Tab-separated table of C-alpha atoms (C1' of nucleotides) in Angstrom:
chain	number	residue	atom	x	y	z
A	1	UNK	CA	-13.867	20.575	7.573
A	2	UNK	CA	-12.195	20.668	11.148
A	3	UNK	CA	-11.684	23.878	12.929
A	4	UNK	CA	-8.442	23.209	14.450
A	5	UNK	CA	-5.649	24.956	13.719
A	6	UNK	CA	-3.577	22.148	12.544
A	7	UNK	CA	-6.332	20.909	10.122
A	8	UNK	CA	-7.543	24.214	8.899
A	9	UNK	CA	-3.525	24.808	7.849
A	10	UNK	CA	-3.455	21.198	6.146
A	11	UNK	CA	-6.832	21.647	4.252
A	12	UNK	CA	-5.406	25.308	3.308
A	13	UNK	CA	-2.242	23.845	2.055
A	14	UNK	CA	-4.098	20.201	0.044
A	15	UNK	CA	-4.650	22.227	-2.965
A	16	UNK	CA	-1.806	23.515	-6.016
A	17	UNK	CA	-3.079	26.505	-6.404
A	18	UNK	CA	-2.768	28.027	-3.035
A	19	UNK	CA	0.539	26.358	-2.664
A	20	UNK	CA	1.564	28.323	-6.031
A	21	UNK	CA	0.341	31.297	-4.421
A	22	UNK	CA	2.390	30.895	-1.279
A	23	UNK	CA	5.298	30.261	-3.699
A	24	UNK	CA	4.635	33.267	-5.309
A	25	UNK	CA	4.373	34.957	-1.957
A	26	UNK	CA	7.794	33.580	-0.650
A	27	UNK	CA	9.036	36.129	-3.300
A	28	UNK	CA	7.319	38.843	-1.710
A	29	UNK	CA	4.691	41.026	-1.241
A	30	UNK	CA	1.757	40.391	-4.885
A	31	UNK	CA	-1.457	42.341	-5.158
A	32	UNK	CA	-4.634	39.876	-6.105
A	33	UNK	CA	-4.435	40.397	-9.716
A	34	UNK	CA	-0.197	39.440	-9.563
A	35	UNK	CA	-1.568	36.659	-8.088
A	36	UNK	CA	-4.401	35.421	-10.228
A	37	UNK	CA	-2.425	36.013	-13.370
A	38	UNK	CA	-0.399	32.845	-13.674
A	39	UNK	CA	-3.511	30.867	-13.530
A	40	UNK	CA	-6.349	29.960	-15.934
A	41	UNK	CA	-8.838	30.806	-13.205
A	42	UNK	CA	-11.322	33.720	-12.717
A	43	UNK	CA	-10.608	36.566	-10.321
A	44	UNK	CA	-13.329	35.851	-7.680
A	45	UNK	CA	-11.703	31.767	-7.627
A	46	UNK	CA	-8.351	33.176	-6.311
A	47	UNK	CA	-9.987	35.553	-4.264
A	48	UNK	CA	-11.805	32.410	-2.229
A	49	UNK	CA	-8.019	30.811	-2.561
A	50	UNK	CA	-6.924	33.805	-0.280
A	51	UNK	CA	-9.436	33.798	1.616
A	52	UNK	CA	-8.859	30.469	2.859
A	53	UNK	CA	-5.213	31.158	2.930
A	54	UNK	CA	-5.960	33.928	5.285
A	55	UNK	CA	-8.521	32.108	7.931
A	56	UNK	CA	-5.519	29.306	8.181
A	57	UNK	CA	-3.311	32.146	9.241
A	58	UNK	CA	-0.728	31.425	6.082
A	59	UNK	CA	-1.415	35.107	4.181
A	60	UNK	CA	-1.911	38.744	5.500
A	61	UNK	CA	-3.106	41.336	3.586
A	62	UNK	CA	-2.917	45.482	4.277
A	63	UNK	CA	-4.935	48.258	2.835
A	64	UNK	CA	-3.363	50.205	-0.524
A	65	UNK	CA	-5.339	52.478	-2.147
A	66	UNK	CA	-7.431	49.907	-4.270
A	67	UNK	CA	-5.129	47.243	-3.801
A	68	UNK	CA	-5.058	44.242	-1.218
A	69	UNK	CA	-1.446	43.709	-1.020
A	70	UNK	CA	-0.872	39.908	0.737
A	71	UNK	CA	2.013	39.015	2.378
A	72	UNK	CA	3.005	35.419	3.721
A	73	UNK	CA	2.435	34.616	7.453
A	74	UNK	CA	4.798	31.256	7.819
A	75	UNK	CA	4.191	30.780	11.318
A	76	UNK	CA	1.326	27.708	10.573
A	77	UNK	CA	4.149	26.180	8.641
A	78	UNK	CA	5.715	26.317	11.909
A	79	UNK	CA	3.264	24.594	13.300
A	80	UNK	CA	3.250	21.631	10.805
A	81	UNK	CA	6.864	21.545	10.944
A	82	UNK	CA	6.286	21.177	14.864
A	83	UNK	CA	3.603	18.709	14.267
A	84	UNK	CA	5.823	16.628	11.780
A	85	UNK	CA	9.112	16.226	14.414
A	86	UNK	CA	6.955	13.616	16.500
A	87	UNK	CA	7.459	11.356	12.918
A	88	UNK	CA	10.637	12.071	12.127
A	89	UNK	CA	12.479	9.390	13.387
A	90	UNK	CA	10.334	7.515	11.103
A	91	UNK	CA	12.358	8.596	7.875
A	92	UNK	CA	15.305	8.578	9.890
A	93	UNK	CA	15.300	5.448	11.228
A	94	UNK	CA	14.843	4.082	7.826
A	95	UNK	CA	17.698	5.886	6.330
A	96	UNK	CA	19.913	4.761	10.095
A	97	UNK	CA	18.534	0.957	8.747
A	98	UNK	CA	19.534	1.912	5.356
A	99	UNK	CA	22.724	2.869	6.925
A	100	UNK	CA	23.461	-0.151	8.822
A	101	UNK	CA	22.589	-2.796	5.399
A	102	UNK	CA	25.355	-0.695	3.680
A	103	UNK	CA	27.704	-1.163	6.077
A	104	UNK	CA	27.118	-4.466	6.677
A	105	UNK	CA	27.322	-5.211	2.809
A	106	UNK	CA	31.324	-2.951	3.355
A	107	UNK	CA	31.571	-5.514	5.910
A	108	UNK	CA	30.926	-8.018	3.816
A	109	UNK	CA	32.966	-7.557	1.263
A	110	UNK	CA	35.973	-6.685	3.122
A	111	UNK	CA	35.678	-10.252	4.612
A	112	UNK	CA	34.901	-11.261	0.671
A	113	UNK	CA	38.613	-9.536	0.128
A	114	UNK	CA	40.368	-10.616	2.735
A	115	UNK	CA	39.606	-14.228	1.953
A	116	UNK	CA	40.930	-13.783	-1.454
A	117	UNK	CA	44.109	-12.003	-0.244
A	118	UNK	CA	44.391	-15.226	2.139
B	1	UNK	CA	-10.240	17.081	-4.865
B	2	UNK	CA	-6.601	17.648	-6.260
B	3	UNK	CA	-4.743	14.505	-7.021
B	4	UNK	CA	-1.283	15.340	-7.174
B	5	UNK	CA	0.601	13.142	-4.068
B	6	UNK	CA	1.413	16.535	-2.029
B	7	UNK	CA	-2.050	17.550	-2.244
B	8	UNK	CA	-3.510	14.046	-1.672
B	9	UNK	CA	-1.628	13.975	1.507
B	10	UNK	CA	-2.109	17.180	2.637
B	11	UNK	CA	-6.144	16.737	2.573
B	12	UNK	CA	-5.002	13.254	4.711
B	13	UNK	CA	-4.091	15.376	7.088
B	14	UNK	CA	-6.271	18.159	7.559
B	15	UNK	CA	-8.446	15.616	9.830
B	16	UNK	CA	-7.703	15.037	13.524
B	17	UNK	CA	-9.292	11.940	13.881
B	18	UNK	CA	-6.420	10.866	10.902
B	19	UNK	CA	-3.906	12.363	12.765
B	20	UNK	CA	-4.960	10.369	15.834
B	21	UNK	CA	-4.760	7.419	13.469
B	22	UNK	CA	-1.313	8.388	12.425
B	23	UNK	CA	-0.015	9.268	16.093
B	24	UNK	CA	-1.343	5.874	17.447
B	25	UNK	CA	0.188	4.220	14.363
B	26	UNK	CA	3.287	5.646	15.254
B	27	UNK	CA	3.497	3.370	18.611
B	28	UNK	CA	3.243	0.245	16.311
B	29	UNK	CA	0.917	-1.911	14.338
B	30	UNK	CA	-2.928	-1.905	15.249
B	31	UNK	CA	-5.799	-3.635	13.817
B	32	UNK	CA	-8.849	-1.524	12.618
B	33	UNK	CA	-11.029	-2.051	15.882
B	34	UNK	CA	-7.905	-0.776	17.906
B	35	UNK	CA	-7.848	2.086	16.154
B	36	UNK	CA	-11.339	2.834	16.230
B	37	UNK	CA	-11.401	2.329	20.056
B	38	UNK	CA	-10.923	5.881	21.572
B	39	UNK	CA	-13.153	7.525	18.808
B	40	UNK	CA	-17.367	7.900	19.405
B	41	UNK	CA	-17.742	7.015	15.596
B	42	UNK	CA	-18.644	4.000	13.771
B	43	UNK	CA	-16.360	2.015	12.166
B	44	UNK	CA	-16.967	1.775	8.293
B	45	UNK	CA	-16.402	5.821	9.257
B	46	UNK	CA	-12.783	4.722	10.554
B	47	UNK	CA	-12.388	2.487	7.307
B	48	UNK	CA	-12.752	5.430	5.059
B	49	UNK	CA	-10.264	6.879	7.269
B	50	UNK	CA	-8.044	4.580	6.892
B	51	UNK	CA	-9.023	4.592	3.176
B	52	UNK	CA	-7.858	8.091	2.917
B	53	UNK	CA	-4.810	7.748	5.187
B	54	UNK	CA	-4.010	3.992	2.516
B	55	UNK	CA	-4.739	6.190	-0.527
B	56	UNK	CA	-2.230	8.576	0.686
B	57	UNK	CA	0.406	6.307	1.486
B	58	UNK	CA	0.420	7.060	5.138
B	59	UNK	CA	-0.746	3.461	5.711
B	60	UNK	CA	0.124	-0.010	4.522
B	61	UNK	CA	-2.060	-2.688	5.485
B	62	UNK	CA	-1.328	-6.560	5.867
B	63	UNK	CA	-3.717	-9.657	6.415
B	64	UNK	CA	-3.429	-11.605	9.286
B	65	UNK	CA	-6.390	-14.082	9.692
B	66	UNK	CA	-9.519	-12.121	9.810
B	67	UNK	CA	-7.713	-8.945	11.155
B	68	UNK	CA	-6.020	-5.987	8.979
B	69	UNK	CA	-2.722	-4.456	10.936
B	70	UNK	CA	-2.333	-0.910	9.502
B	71	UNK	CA	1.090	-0.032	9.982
B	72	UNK	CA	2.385	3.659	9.141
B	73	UNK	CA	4.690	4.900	6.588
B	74	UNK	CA	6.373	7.964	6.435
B	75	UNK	CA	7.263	8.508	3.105
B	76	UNK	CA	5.145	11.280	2.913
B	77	UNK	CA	5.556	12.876	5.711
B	78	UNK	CA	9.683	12.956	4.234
B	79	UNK	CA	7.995	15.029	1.446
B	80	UNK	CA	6.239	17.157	3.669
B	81	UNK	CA	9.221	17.898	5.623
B	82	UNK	CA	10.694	18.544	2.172
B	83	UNK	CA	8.430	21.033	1.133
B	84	UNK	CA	8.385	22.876	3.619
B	85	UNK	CA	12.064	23.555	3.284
B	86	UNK	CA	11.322	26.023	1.330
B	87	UNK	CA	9.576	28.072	4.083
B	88	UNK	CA	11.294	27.691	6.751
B	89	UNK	CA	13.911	30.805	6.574
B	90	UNK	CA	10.651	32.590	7.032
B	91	UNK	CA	10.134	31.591	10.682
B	92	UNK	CA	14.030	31.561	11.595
B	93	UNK	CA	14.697	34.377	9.455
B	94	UNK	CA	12.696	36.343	12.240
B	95	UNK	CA	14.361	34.812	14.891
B	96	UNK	CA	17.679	36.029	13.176
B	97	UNK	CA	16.130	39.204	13.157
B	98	UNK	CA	15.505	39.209	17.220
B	99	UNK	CA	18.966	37.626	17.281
B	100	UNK	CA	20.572	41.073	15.079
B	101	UNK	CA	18.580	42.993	17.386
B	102	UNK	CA	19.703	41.614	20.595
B	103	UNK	CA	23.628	41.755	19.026
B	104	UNK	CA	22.789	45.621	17.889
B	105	UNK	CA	22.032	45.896	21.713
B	106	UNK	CA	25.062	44.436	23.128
B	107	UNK	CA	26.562	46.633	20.647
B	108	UNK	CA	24.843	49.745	22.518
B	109	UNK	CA	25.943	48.417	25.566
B	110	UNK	CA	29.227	47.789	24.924
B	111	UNK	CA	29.888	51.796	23.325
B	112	UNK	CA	27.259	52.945	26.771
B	113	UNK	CA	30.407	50.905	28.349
B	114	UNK	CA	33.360	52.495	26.615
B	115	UNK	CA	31.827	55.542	27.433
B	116	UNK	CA	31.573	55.726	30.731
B	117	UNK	CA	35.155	54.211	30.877
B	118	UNK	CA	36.880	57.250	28.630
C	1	DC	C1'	-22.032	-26.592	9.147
C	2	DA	C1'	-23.620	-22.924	12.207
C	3	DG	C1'	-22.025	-19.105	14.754
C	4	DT	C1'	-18.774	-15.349	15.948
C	5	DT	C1'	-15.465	-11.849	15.051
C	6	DA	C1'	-13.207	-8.330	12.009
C	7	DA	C1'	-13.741	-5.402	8.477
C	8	DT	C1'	-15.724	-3.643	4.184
C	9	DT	C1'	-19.364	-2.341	0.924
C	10	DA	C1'	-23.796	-0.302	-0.232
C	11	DA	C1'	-27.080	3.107	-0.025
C	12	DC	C1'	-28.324	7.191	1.748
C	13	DT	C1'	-27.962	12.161	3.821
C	14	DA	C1'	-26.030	16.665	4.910
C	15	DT	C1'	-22.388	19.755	4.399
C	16	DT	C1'	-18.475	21.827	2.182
C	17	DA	C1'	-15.213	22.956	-1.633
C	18	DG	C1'	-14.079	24.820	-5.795
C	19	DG	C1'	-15.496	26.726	-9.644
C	20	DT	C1'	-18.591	29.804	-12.639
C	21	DT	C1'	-20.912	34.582	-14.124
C	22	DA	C1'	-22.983	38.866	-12.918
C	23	DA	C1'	-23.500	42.540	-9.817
C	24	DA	C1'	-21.663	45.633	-6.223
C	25	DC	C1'	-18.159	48.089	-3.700
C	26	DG	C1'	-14.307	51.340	-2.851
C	27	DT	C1'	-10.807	54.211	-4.409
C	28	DA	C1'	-8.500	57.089	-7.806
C	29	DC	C1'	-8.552	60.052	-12.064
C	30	DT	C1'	-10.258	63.794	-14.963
D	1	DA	C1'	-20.150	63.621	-11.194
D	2	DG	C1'	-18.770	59.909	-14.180
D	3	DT	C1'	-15.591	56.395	-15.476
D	4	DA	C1'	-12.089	53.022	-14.868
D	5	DC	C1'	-9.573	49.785	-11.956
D	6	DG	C1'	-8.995	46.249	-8.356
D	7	DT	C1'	-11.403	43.304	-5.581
D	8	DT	C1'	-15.237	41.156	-3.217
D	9	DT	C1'	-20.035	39.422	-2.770
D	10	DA	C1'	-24.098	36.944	-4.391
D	11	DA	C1'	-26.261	33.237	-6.441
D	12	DC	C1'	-25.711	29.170	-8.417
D	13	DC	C1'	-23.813	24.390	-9.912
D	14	DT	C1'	-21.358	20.019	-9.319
D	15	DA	C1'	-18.557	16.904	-7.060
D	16	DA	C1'	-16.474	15.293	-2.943
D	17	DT	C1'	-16.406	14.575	2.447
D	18	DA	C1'	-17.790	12.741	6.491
D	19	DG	C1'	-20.939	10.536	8.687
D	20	DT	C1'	-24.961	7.141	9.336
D	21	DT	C1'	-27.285	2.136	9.330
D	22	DA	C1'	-27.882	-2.251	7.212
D	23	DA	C1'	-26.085	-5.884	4.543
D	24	DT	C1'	-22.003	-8.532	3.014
D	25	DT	C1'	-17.565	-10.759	2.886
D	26	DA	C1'	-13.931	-13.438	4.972
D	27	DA	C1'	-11.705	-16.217	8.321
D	28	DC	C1'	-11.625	-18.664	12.536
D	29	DT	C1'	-14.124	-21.719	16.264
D	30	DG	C1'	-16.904	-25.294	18.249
DNA sequence: CAGTTAATTAACTATTAGGTTAAACGTACT
DNA sequence: AGTACGTTTAACCTAATAGTTAATTAACTG
């Protein structure tokens, strides 16, 4: 894998279950176990989920007794939304083009109605 | 691997020699040797590249004599940008924050004023 | 038809990812 | 001190990635 910033945050976010785990996260603070529960996985599989959730920047965790309370860190979702406004336009565009046909076809059929009204 | 399309993307991206693909796609149509021009890497490694990028549906591809013009398509990127809708009060909810802070200083400022007035 | 150009496929290698189970660690409870 | 709870580490397996070189396919050119 890449060591960039941008790629490690991509290859942390190409997989379900970390994505259901920032989900969950987006709710609020979870212990490991909250975490682990909704899935049919073993403890020490969400554990390596976390951990690459933490090296791309995208969870925090504090200290709790015996617990390792995460939290979500959005700011590498910052950074893809950054990375995504160079293509943009892209979807944009096509919806401006999509835009344009439509009126075009209004266009059309207003001449369509004004020939029958003449 | 996961296969679902967000995933499938995501791992697309997580490769800067991709996204080099992607941002030199983003100029216009380019045949496979064009693309593989600024990279020190042979090019059946810049077809599975494009593979992955095809596979994702980051790239359509055309025939045109013996060349293969990769054009890109954005169509995930739009679902990208989509998920990450869901994230991104977390990165301007803090700059709300800094904004309630700065107001709750004007505030200050503005009793400091009265103050000094009475 | 022989040769050249563009790109892919095949076969191989090394590394990493994602999962497992079992053992260890750290803190709290009694 | 011993036990229970929450979590991580270790050791291992399998499959997938990312790259290589060599061979192959496909289309144009003389």
């Amino acid at each position: 894998m890449s060591t960039d910033q941008l790629s490690v945050t991509f290859a942390a976010l190409a997989d379900p279950t970390r994505r259901a785990i920032l989900a969950h996260l987006a709710q609020g603070e979870a212990s490991v176990t909250e975490l682990a529960q909704p899935f049919a996985m073993s403890l020490p599989a969400i554990s390596k989920h976390l951990k690459v959730l933490e090296r791309a920047g995208l969870v925090t965790r504090s200290r709790e007794a015996q617990w390792r309370p995460c939290r979500l860190a959005a700011e590498p979702l910052k950074d893809v939304d950054h990375w995504l406004t160079q293509y943009r336009q892209f979807w944009e565009q096509s919806l401006d083009r999509l835009d344009d046909y439509l009126q075009e076809l209004q266009a059309e059929e207003k001449k369509k109605g004004r020939k029958h009204k003449t």
